[in-house]
PDB file of C-alpha atoms in Angstrom:
ATOM      1  CA  MET A  30     -16.965  -8.183   3.377  1.00  0.00           C
ATOM      2  CA  SER A  31     -14.660  -5.071   4.629  1.00  0.00           C
ATOM      3  CA  ALA A  32     -11.419  -3.354   4.574  1.00  0.00           C
ATOM      4  CA  ARG A  33     -10.431  -1.488   7.266  1.00  0.00           C
ATOM      5  CA  VAL A  34      -7.320   1.461   7.406  1.00  0.00           C
ATOM      6  CA  GLN A  35      -6.410   1.968  11.221  1.00  0.00           C
ATOM      7  CA  THR A  36      -4.302   3.234  14.477  1.00  0.00           C
ATOM      8  CA  ALA A  37      -5.348   0.901  17.077  1.00  0.00           C
ATOM      9  CA  PRO A  38      -4.966  -3.009  17.691  1.00  0.00           C
ATOM     10  CA  PHE A  39      -7.443  -5.199  16.513  1.00  0.00           C
ATOM     11  CA  ASP A  40      -8.909  -8.265  18.616  1.00  0.00           C
ATOM     12  CA  LEU A  41      -9.287 -11.411  16.318  1.00  0.00           C
ATOM     13  CA  THR A  42     -11.841 -12.890  18.825  1.00  0.00           C
ATOM     14  CA  ALA A  43     -14.019 -10.061  17.821  1.00  0.00           C
ATOM     15  CA  GLU A  44     -13.262 -10.011  14.543  1.00  0.00           C
ATOM     16  CA  LEU A  45     -14.047 -12.955  13.656  1.00  0.00           C
ATOM     17  CA  ARG A  46     -17.641 -12.981  15.499  1.00  0.00           C
ATOM     18  CA  ASP A  47     -20.523 -13.410  12.882  1.00  0.00           C
ATOM     19  CA  PHE A  48     -17.692 -13.432  10.349  1.00  0.00           C
ATOM     20  CA  GLY A  49     -18.151 -16.178   7.542  1.00  0.00           C
ATOM     21  CA  GLY A  50     -21.298 -16.159   5.933  1.00  0.00           C
ATOM     22  CA  GLY A  51     -22.161 -19.450   5.955  1.00  0.00           C
ATOM     23  CA  ALA A  52     -18.464 -21.078   5.382  1.00  0.00           C
ATOM     24  CA  GLY A  53     -16.971 -24.294   6.296  1.00  0.00           C
ATOM     25  CA  ALA A  54     -13.711 -23.287   5.939  1.00  0.00           C
ATOM     26  CA  VAL A  55     -12.277 -19.787   7.633  1.00  0.00           C
ATOM     27  CA  VAL A  56      -8.498 -19.130   7.428  1.00  0.00           C
ATOM     28  CA  THR A  57      -6.868 -15.885   9.065  1.00  0.00           C
ATOM     29  CA  PHE A  58      -3.634 -14.454   8.699  1.00  0.00           C
ATOM     30  CA  THR A  59      -1.802 -11.934  11.331  1.00  0.00           C
ATOM     31  CA  GLY A  60       1.179  -9.916  10.455  1.00  0.00           C
ATOM     32  CA  ILE A  61       3.496  -8.581  13.765  1.00  0.00           C
ATOM     33  CA  VAL A  62       5.746  -6.257  13.474  1.00  0.00           C
ATOM     34  CA  ARG A  63       9.895  -8.311  13.691  1.00  0.00           C
ATOM     35  CA  ASP A  64      12.903  -6.544  13.884  1.00  0.00           C
ATOM     36  CA  ASP A  65      15.211  -7.985  10.770  1.00  0.00           C
ATOM     37  CA  THR A  66      17.958  -5.971  11.576  1.00  0.00           C
ATOM     38  CA  GLY A  67      18.906  -6.560  15.414  1.00  0.00           C
ATOM     39  CA  ARG A  68      18.473  -2.722  16.612  1.00  0.00           C
ATOM     40  CA  MET A  69      14.664  -1.945  15.671  1.00  0.00           C
ATOM     41  CA  VAL A  70      12.717  -0.784  17.784  1.00  0.00           C
ATOM     42  CA  ALA A  71       9.356  -0.104  15.649  1.00  0.00           C
ATOM     43  CA  LEU A  72       7.839   0.364  12.893  1.00  0.00           C
ATOM     44  CA  GLU A  73       6.374   3.852  11.184  1.00  0.00           C
ATOM     45  CA  LEU A  74       3.790   3.184   8.482  1.00  0.00           C
ATOM     46  CA  GLU A  75       2.443   5.794   6.401  1.00  0.00           C
ATOM     47  CA  HIS A  76      -0.752   5.208   3.564  1.00  0.00           C
ATOM     48  CA  TYR A  77      -2.436   6.955   1.299  1.00  0.00           C
ATOM     49  CA  PRO A  78      -6.259   7.647   2.747  1.00  0.00           C
ATOM     50  CA  GLY A  79      -8.502   6.860   0.267  1.00  0.00           C
ATOM     51  CA  MET A  80      -7.062   4.962  -1.981  1.00  0.00           C
ATOM     52  CA  THR A  81      -6.318   2.428   0.602  1.00  0.00           C
ATOM     53  CA  GLU A  82      -9.555   1.039   1.338  1.00  0.00           C
ATOM     54  CA  ALA A  83     -10.554   1.782  -2.062  1.00  0.00           C
ATOM     55  CA  ALA A  84      -7.874  -0.717  -3.227  1.00  0.00           C
ATOM     56  CA  MET A  85      -8.034  -2.660   0.021  1.00  0.00           C
ATOM     57  CA  SER A  86     -11.850  -3.672  -1.146  1.00  0.00           C
ATOM     58  CA  ASP A  87     -10.818  -4.041  -5.092  1.00  0.00           C
ATOM     59  CA  TYR A  88      -8.449  -6.959  -4.073  1.00  0.00           C
ATOM     60  CA  GLY A  89     -11.165  -8.481  -1.871  1.00  0.00           C
ATOM     61  CA  THR A  90     -13.554  -8.019  -3.981  1.00  0.00           C
ATOM     62  CA  GLU A  91     -11.424 -10.020  -6.698  1.00  0.00           C
ATOM     63  CA  ALA A  92     -10.484 -12.558  -4.542  1.00  0.00           C
ATOM     64  CA  ALA A  93     -14.034 -13.556  -3.631  1.00  0.00           C
ATOM     65  CA  ARG A  94     -14.735 -13.776  -6.904  1.00  0.00           C
ATOM     66  CA  ARG A  95     -11.356 -15.837  -8.030  1.00  0.00           C
ATOM     67  CA  PHE A  96     -11.658 -18.190  -4.810  1.00  0.00           C
ATOM     68  CA  ASP A  97     -15.634 -18.268  -4.505  1.00  0.00           C
ATOM     69  CA  LEU A  98     -15.013 -16.490  -0.796  1.00  0.00           C
ATOM     70  CA  THR A  99     -18.477 -16.715   1.350  1.00  0.00           C
ATOM     71  CA  ASP A 100     -16.639 -13.530   3.521  1.00  0.00           C
ATOM     72  CA  TRP A 101     -13.155 -11.576   3.957  1.00  0.00           C
ATOM     73  CA  ARG A 102     -11.836  -8.865   5.592  1.00  0.00           C
ATOM     74  CA  ILE A 103      -8.497  -7.444   5.758  1.00  0.00           C
ATOM     75  CA  VAL A 104      -7.513  -4.843   8.699  1.00  0.00           C
ATOM     76  CA  HIS A 105      -4.335  -3.252   7.838  1.00  0.00           C
ATOM     77  CA  ARG A 106      -2.948  -1.068  10.727  1.00  0.00           C
ATOM     78  CA  TYR A 107      -1.051   2.636  10.248  1.00  0.00           C
ATOM     79  CA  GLY A 108       1.441   4.704  12.430  1.00  0.00           C
ATOM     80  CA  ARG A 109       4.141   3.717  14.905  1.00  0.00           C
ATOM     81  CA  LEU A 110       3.985  -0.064  15.406  1.00  0.00           C
ATOM     82  CA  ALA A 111       6.606  -1.462  18.325  1.00  0.00           C
ATOM     83  CA  VAL A 112       8.624  -4.910  17.107  1.00  0.00           C
ATOM     84  CA  GLY A 113       6.035  -7.309  18.575  1.00  0.00           C
ATOM     85  CA  GLU A 114       2.547  -5.726  17.965  1.00  0.00           C
ATOM     86  CA  GLN A 115       0.253  -7.002  14.951  1.00  0.00           C
ATOM     87  CA  ILE A 116       0.455  -4.719  11.627  1.00  0.00           C
ATOM     88  CA  MET A 117      -1.960  -6.441   9.455  1.00  0.00           C
ATOM     89  CA  PHE A 118      -4.696  -9.346   9.677  1.00  0.00           C
ATOM     90  CA  VAL A 119      -6.682 -11.192   6.399  1.00  0.00           C
ATOM     91  CA  ALA A 120      -9.064 -13.702   6.809  1.00  0.00           C
ATOM     92  CA  THR A 121     -11.374 -15.774   4.189  1.00  0.00           C
ATOM     93  CA  ALA A 122     -14.110 -17.939   4.480  1.00  0.00           C
ATOM     94  CA  ALA A 123     -15.111 -20.619   1.702  1.00  0.00           C
ATOM     95  CA  ARG A 124     -16.846 -23.944   1.522  1.00  0.00           C
ATOM     96  CA  HIS A 125     -13.707 -25.527   1.633  1.00  0.00           C
ATOM     97  CA  ARG A 126     -10.548 -25.019   3.324  1.00  0.00           C
ATOM     98  CA  ARG A 127      -8.067 -25.225  -0.073  1.00  0.00           C
ATOM     99  CA  ALA A 128     -10.092 -21.695  -1.457  1.00  0.00           C
ATOM    100  CA  ALA A 129     -10.119 -20.277   1.801  1.00  0.00           C
ATOM    101  CA  PHE A 130      -6.360 -20.709   2.041  1.00  0.00           C
ATOM    102  CA  ASP A 131      -5.413 -19.238  -1.899  1.00  0.00           C
ATOM    103  CA  ALA A 132      -7.545 -16.546  -0.940  1.00  0.00           C
ATOM    104  CA  ALA A 133      -5.568 -15.807   1.986  1.00  0.00           C
ATOM    105  CA  ASP A 134      -2.083 -16.139   0.253  1.00  0.00           C
ATOM    106  CA  TYR A 135      -3.386 -14.335  -2.724  1.00  0.00           C
ATOM    107  CA  LEU A 136      -4.839 -11.339  -1.200  1.00  0.00           C
ATOM    108  CA  MET A 137      -1.262 -11.229   1.412  1.00  0.00           C
ATOM    109  CA  ASP A 138       1.102 -11.036  -2.486  1.00  0.00           C
ATOM    110  CA  TRP A 139      -1.150  -8.231  -3.568  1.00  0.00           C
ATOM    111  CA  LEU A 140      -1.446  -5.835  -0.705  1.00  0.00           C
ATOM    112  CA  LYS A 141       2.428  -6.414   0.279  1.00  0.00           C
ATOM    113  CA  SER A 142       3.636  -4.368  -3.250  1.00  0.00           C
ATOM    114  CA  ARG A 143      -0.240  -3.425  -4.094  1.00  0.00           C
ATOM    115  CA  ALA A 144      -1.548  -1.560  -1.007  1.00  0.00           C
ATOM    116  CA  PRO A 145      -0.205   2.132  -1.346  1.00  0.00           C
ATOM    117  CA  PHE A 146       1.350   1.415   2.137  1.00  0.00           C
ATOM    118  CA  TRP A 147       4.913   2.780   3.041  1.00  0.00           C
ATOM    119  CA  LYS A 148       7.054   1.424   5.736  1.00  0.00           C
ATOM    120  CA  ARG A 149       9.806   2.905   7.931  1.00  0.00           C
ATOM    121  CA  GLU A 150      12.310   1.386  10.349  1.00  0.00           C
ATOM    122  CA  ILE A 151      12.549   2.801  13.283  1.00  0.00           C
ATOM    123  CA  ALA A 152      15.705   1.775  14.965  1.00  0.00           C
ATOM    124  CA  ALA A 153      16.766   2.274  18.981  1.00  0.00           C
ATOM    125  CA  ASP A 154      18.801   5.753  18.319  1.00  0.00           C
ATOM    126  CA  GLY A 155      16.346   7.171  16.770  1.00  0.00           C
ATOM    127  CA  ARG A 156      17.564   6.765  13.143  1.00  0.00           C
ATOM    128  CA  ALA A 157      14.794   5.978  10.614  1.00  0.00           C
ATOM    129  CA  ASP A 158      15.198   4.340   6.913  1.00  0.00           C
ATOM    130  CA  TRP A 159      12.787   3.745   4.030  1.00  0.00           C
ATOM    131  CA  VAL A 160      12.079  -0.213   3.939  1.00  0.00           C
ATOM    132  CA  GLU A 161      12.742  -0.983   0.018  1.00  0.00           C
ATOM    133  CA  ALA A 162      10.489  -3.403  -1.696  1.00  0.00           C
ATOM    134  CA  LYS A 163      11.847  -6.490  -1.920  1.00  0.00           C
ATOM    135  CA  ALA A 164      12.069  -7.971  -5.730  1.00  0.00           C
ATOM    136  CA  GLY A 165      10.422 -11.384  -4.457  1.00  0.00           C
ATOM    137  CA  ASP A 166       7.817  -9.419  -3.435  1.00  0.00           C
ATOM    138  CA  GLU A 167       6.678  -8.407  -7.065  1.00  0.00           C
ATOM    139  CA  ASP A 168       7.708 -12.229  -8.595  1.00  0.00           C
ATOM    140  CA  ALA A 169       4.831 -13.492  -6.071  1.00  0.00           C
ATOM    141  CA  LEU A 170       2.038 -11.399  -7.794  1.00  0.00           C
ATOM    142  CA  ARG A 171       3.129 -13.702 -11.011  1.00  0.00           C
ATOM    143  CA  ARG A 172       2.092 -17.171  -9.060  1.00  0.00           C
ATOM    144  CA  TRP A 173      -1.390 -15.284  -9.470  1.00  0.00           C
TER     145      TRP A 173
ATOM    146  CA  MET B   9      -5.943  22.254 -16.010  1.00  0.00           C
ATOM    147  CA  THR B  10      -5.437  22.520 -12.372  1.00  0.00           C
ATOM    148  CA  LEU B  11      -4.231  19.491 -10.834  1.00  0.00           C
ATOM    149  CA  GLU B  12      -3.637  17.859  -6.859  1.00  0.00           C
ATOM    150  CA  VAL B  13      -0.295  16.400  -6.389  1.00  0.00           C
ATOM    151  CA  LEU B  14       0.491  14.059  -3.460  1.00  0.00           C
ATOM    152  CA  TYR B  15       3.502  12.513  -2.499  1.00  0.00           C
ATOM    153  CA  PHE B  16       4.148  10.223  -0.225  1.00  0.00           C
ATOM    154  CA  ALA B  17       6.917   8.406   1.798  1.00  0.00           C
ATOM    155  CA  TRP B  18      10.638   9.461   0.786  1.00  0.00           C
ATOM    156  CA  LEU B  19       9.074  11.682  -2.234  1.00  0.00           C
ATOM    157  CA  ARG B  20       7.529  13.863   0.017  1.00  0.00           C
ATOM    158  CA  GLU B  21      10.662  14.081   2.197  1.00  0.00           C
ATOM    159  CA  ARG B  22      12.767  14.778  -0.638  1.00  0.00           C
ATOM    160  CA  ILE B  23       9.998  17.433  -2.129  1.00  0.00           C
ATOM    161  CA  GLY B  24       9.560  18.705   1.258  1.00  0.00           C
ATOM    162  CA  GLN B  25       5.579  18.795   1.313  1.00  0.00           C
ATOM    163  CA  PRO B  26       3.026  16.700   1.446  1.00  0.00           C
ATOM    164  CA  ARG B  27       0.834  18.089  -1.685  1.00  0.00           C
ATOM    165  CA  GLU B  28       1.003  21.615  -4.190  1.00  0.00           C
ATOM    166  CA  THR B  29      -1.529  22.536  -6.144  1.00  0.00           C
ATOM    167  CA  ILE B  30       0.046  22.744  -9.940  1.00  0.00           C
ATOM    168  CA  SER B  31      -1.323  24.630 -13.093  1.00  0.00           C
ATOM    169  CA  THR B  32      -0.441  22.261 -15.974  1.00  0.00           C
ATOM    170  CA  THR B  33      -1.230  21.358 -19.789  1.00  0.00           C
ATOM    171  CA  ALA B  34       0.868  17.585 -19.692  1.00  0.00           C
ATOM    172  CA  ALA B  35      -0.837  15.056 -21.540  1.00  0.00           C
ATOM    173  CA  THR B  36       0.350  12.630 -19.886  1.00  0.00           C
ATOM    174  CA  VAL B  37       1.866  11.611 -16.357  1.00  0.00           C
ATOM    175  CA  ARG B  38       5.581  11.445 -18.017  1.00  0.00           C
ATOM    176  CA  ASP B  39       5.267  15.316 -19.068  1.00  0.00           C
ATOM    177  CA  LEU B  40       4.169  16.237 -15.593  1.00  0.00           C
ATOM    178  CA  ILE B  41       7.044  14.680 -14.315  1.00  0.00           C
ATOM    179  CA  ALA B  42       8.895  16.359 -16.441  1.00  0.00           C
ATOM    180  CA  GLN B  43       7.156  19.722 -15.603  1.00  0.00           C
ATOM    181  CA  LEU B  44       7.818  19.209 -11.693  1.00  0.00           C
ATOM    182  CA  ALA B  45      11.137  18.056 -12.145  1.00  0.00           C
ATOM    183  CA  ALA B  46      12.503  21.402 -13.645  1.00  0.00           C
ATOM    184  CA  MET B  47      10.894  23.484 -10.887  1.00  0.00           C
ATOM    185  CA  ASP B  48      13.675  22.999  -8.613  1.00  0.00           C
ATOM    186  CA  ASP B  49      16.255  20.776  -6.813  1.00  0.00           C
ATOM    187  CA  TRP B  50      14.347  19.366  -4.175  1.00  0.00           C
ATOM    188  CA  HIS B  51      11.820  18.133  -7.248  1.00  0.00           C
ATOM    189  CA  ALA B  52      14.637  17.334 -10.127  1.00  0.00           C
ATOM    190  CA  GLN B  53      16.193  15.015  -7.038  1.00  0.00           C
ATOM    191  CA  ALA B  54      12.284  13.384  -6.283  1.00  0.00           C
ATOM    192  CA  PHE B  55      12.260  12.330  -9.658  1.00  0.00           C
ATOM    193  CA  SER B  56      16.203  11.258 -10.538  1.00  0.00           C
ATOM    194  CA  ASP B  57      15.492   7.656 -10.478  1.00  0.00           C
ATOM    195  CA  MET B  58      12.293   6.739 -12.335  1.00  0.00           C
ATOM    196  CA  ARG B  59      12.871   3.151 -11.769  1.00  0.00           C
ATOM    197  CA  ALA B  60      12.050   3.994  -7.792  1.00  0.00           C
ATOM    198  CA  VAL B  61       8.577   5.712  -8.605  1.00  0.00           C
ATOM    199  CA  ARG B  62       4.550   5.465  -8.775  1.00  0.00           C
ATOM    200  CA  CYS B  63       1.835   6.460  -9.556  1.00  0.00           C
ATOM    201  CA  ALA B  64      -1.730   7.182  -9.168  1.00  0.00           C
ATOM    202  CA  VAL B  65      -4.227   9.416 -11.113  1.00  0.00           C
ATOM    203  CA  ASP B  66      -7.281   9.693  -9.015  1.00  0.00           C
ATOM    204  CA  GLN B  67      -6.201   6.701  -6.701  1.00  0.00           C
ATOM    205  CA  LYS B  68      -5.735   4.294  -9.509  1.00  0.00           C
ATOM    206  CA  LEU B  69      -1.926   3.055 -10.013  1.00  0.00           C
ATOM    207  CA  VAL B  70      -0.998   3.622 -13.547  1.00  0.00           C
ATOM    208  CA  ASP B  71       1.974   3.368 -15.370  1.00  0.00           C
ATOM    209  CA  LEU B  72       3.733   6.816 -16.602  1.00  0.00           C
ATOM    210  CA  ASP B  73       2.462   6.910 -20.062  1.00  0.00           C
ATOM    211  CA  ALA B  74      -1.225   7.503 -18.759  1.00  0.00           C
ATOM    212  CA  PRO B  75      -3.114   9.756 -19.743  1.00  0.00           C
ATOM    213  CA  LEU B  76      -4.226  13.279 -17.375  1.00  0.00           C
ATOM    214  CA  THR B  77      -7.735  14.120 -19.466  1.00  0.00           C
ATOM    215  CA  GLY B  78     -10.106  14.784 -16.490  1.00  0.00           C
ATOM    216  CA  ALA B  79      -7.596  13.942 -13.872  1.00  0.00           C
ATOM    217  CA  ARG B  80      -8.143  15.965 -10.424  1.00  0.00           C
ATOM    218  CA  GLU B  81      -5.603  14.212  -7.912  1.00  0.00           C
ATOM    219  CA  VAL B  82      -2.173  12.488  -8.869  1.00  0.00           C
ATOM    220  CA  ALA B  83       0.049  11.162  -6.353  1.00  0.00           C
ATOM    221  CA  PHE B  84       3.996  10.156  -6.889  1.00  0.00           C
ATOM    222  CA  PHE B  85       5.431   7.482  -4.254  1.00  0.00           C
ATOM    223  CA  PRO B  86       8.130   4.729  -4.059  1.00  0.00           C
ATOM    224  CA  PRO B  87       6.704   0.900  -4.082  1.00  0.00           C
ATOM    225  CA  MET B  88       4.432   0.216  -2.150  1.00  0.00           C
ATOM    226  CA  THR B  89       5.576  -1.854   1.038  1.00  0.00           C
ATOM    227  CA  GLY B  90       1.990  -2.984   2.802  1.00  0.00           C
ATOM    228  CA  GLY B  91       0.893  -5.930   4.125  1.00  0.00           C
TER     229      GLY B  91
END
């Protein structure tokens, strides 16, 4: 059960070694930097050191309680990430698959709009635009 | 009291610095914002649309009416875009 922020890429195989705590089901989600505009080359992510780790840890703990997880892990990258690179990773482990899927979905919804990260889209010409939060992200939280 | 005030993303850019030490008697976050916005044009512009500003007191998300009693660190930033 852990939450990490880092600039380096992560290795899924290494992350899942010894992960699970005796679970019957492990679900992982990996977010990849994608270009929605046709001119973006990278994302630049800034975060709030200290609060980020604490918030991710709080959401992980809450997910564990709510979905009876045997293990969970959150890894979120920051800094400059090119299109196609990994941006974040969530793994959840539970006795049954439904709880593991739901917990991963729950964590993603919370991380999207409550973990203190801010994204900037970097275009090929060097232009940088802050990404605005979407109303749909806020709506997604109401499901829980 | 003395507070460390932190800014992130476009609030940091508009204000022109990532943090500053502020001496204040503000009772709530809203009072502190009024004081900051009155400092100069950069601060005023950063806080011109409060719908776009979120706040954390000692690294916990709070709403704008939250008290500042015992606070050490206050951060202002736009809605978060993680994940």
